[in-house]
Coordinates of C-alpha atoms in Angstrom, one line a residue:
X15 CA 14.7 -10.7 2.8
X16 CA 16.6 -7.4 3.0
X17 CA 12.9 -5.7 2.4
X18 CA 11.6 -7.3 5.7
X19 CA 14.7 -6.5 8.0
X20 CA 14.0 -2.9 6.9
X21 CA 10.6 -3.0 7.5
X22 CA 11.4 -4.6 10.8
X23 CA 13.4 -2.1 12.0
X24 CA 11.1 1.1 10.9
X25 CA 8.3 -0.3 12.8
X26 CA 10.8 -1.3 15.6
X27 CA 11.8 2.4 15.9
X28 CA 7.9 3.6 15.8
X29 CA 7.0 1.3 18.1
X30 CA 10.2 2.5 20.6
X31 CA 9.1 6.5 19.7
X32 CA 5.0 5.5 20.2
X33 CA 4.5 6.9 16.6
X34 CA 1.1 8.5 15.6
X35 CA 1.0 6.4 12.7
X36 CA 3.1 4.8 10.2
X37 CA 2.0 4.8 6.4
X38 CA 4.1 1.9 4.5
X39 CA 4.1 1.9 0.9
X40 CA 3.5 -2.0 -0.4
X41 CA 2.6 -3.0 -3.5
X42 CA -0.4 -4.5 -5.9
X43 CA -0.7 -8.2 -5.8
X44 CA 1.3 -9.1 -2.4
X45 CA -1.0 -11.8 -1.8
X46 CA -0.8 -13.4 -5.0
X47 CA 2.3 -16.0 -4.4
X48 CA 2.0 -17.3 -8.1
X49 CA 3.1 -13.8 -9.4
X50 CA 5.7 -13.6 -12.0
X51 CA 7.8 -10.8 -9.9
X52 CA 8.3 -13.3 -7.0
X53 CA 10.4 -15.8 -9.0
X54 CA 12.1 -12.1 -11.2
X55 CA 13.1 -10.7 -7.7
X56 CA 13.6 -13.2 -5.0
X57 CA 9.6 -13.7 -3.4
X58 CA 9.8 -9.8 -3.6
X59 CA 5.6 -9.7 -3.6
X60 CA 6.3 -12.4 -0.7
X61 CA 8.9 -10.2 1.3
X62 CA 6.3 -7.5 1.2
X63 CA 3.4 -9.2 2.7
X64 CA 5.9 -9.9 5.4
X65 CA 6.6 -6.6 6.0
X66 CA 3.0 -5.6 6.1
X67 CA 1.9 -8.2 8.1
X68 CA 4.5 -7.5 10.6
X69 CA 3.9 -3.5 11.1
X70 CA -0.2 -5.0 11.3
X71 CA 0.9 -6.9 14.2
X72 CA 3.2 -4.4 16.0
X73 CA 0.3 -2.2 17.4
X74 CA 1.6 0.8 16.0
X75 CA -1.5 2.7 14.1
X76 CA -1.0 2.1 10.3
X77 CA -2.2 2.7 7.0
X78 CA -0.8 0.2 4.0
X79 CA -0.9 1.6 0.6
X80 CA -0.7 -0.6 -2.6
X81 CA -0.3 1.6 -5.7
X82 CA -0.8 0.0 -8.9
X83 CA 2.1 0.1 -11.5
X84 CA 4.0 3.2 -10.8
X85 CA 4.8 5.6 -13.6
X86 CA 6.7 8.6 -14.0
X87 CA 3.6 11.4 -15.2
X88 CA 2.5 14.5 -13.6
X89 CA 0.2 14.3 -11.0
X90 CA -2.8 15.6 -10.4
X91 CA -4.2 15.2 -13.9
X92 CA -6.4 11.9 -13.0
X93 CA -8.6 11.0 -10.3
X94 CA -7.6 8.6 -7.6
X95 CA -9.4 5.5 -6.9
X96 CA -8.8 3.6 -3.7
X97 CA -9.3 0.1 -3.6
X98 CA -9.4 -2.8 -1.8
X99 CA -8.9 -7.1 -2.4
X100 CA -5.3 -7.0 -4.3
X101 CA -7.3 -8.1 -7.1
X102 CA -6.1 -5.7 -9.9
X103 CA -4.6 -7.1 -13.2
X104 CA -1.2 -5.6 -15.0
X105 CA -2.6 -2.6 -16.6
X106 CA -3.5 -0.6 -13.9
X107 CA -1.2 2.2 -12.9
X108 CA -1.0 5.5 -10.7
X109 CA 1.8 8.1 -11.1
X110 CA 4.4 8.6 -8.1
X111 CA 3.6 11.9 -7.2
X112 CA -0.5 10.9 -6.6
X113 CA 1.0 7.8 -5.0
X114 CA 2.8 10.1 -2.7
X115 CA -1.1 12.3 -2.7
X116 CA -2.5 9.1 -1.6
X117 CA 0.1 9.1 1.6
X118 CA 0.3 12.0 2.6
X119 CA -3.7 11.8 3.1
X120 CA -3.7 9.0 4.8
X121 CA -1.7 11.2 7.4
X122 CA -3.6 12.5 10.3
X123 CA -6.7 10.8 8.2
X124 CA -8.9 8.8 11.2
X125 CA -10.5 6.7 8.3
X126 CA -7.5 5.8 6.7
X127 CA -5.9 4.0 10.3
X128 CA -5.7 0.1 10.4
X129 CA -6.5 0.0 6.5
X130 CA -5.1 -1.8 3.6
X131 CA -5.5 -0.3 0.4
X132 CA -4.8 -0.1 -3.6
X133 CA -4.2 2.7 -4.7
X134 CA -4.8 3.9 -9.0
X135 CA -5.2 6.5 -11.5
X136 CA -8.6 6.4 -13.3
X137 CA -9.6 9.4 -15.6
X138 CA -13.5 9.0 -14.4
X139 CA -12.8 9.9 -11.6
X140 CA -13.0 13.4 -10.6
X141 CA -9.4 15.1 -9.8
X142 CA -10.2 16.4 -5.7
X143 CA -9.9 15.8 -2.2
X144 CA -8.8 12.2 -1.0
X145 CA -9.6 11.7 2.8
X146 CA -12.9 10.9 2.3
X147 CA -12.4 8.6 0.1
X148 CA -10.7 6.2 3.4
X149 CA -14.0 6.5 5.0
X150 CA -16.0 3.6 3.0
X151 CA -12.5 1.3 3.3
X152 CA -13.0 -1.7 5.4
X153 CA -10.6 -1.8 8.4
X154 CA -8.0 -4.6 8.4
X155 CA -9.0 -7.9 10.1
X156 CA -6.2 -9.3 11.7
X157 CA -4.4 -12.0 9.6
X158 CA -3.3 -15.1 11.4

């Protein structure tokens, strides 16, 4: 509950200052009520999808990013893959700081707006630039 108040009032306050955009950092498997961590943490995965669905709905120009398990590695030293479907199985994992990477991209980053996205490290995937890689994203249908 406490995670969708806050979200609430974030996007309140960049709907009130007519933010730019507003890049909200979810996580994997939000749509997938049967997951383990919703009966752990109190229908955390739940609370999230909330959250996200709310800031979709508040017109405010968004960008949703999912990373995979997060672990504390340096960055930089894997590619980024961007993904989309919340269909990735435990395993999967990006390090905070390309987490962060995958953010602050998505910042200013016309084909990252009104997108949903997961977010992992993958070592076949060459270390570089990541705007481009929004481009081939689907935009976000509107969830009723």
């Amino acid at each position: 509950y406490l995670s969708g108040v806050l979200i609430g009032n974030e996007v309140a306050a960049a709907v009130a200052s007519r933010s730019q955009q507003f890049v909200l950092v979810s996580s994997r498997s939000v749509t997938q009520v049967d997951n383990p961590l919703n009966k752990l943490f109190g229908d955390l995965l739940i609370w999230k999808l909330k959250g996200e669905d709310h800031l979709r709905g508040s017109g405010v120009p968004y960008t949703v990013v999912r990373p995979t398990g997060m672990r504390d590695y340096p960055g930089g030293t894997e590619g980024i893959g961007l993904a989309q479907g919340d269909t990735f199985a435990f395993g999967y994992v990006i390090c905070r700081d390309d987490a962060a990477a995958v953010c602050v991209a998505a910042l200013g980053t016309a084909g990252a707006l009104g997108k949903t996205l997961e977010a992992y490290n993958d070592p076949t995937i060459a270390v570089g630039p990541l705007e481009a890689k929004f481009l081939p994203l689907r935009t976000d249908i509107a969830r009723t």
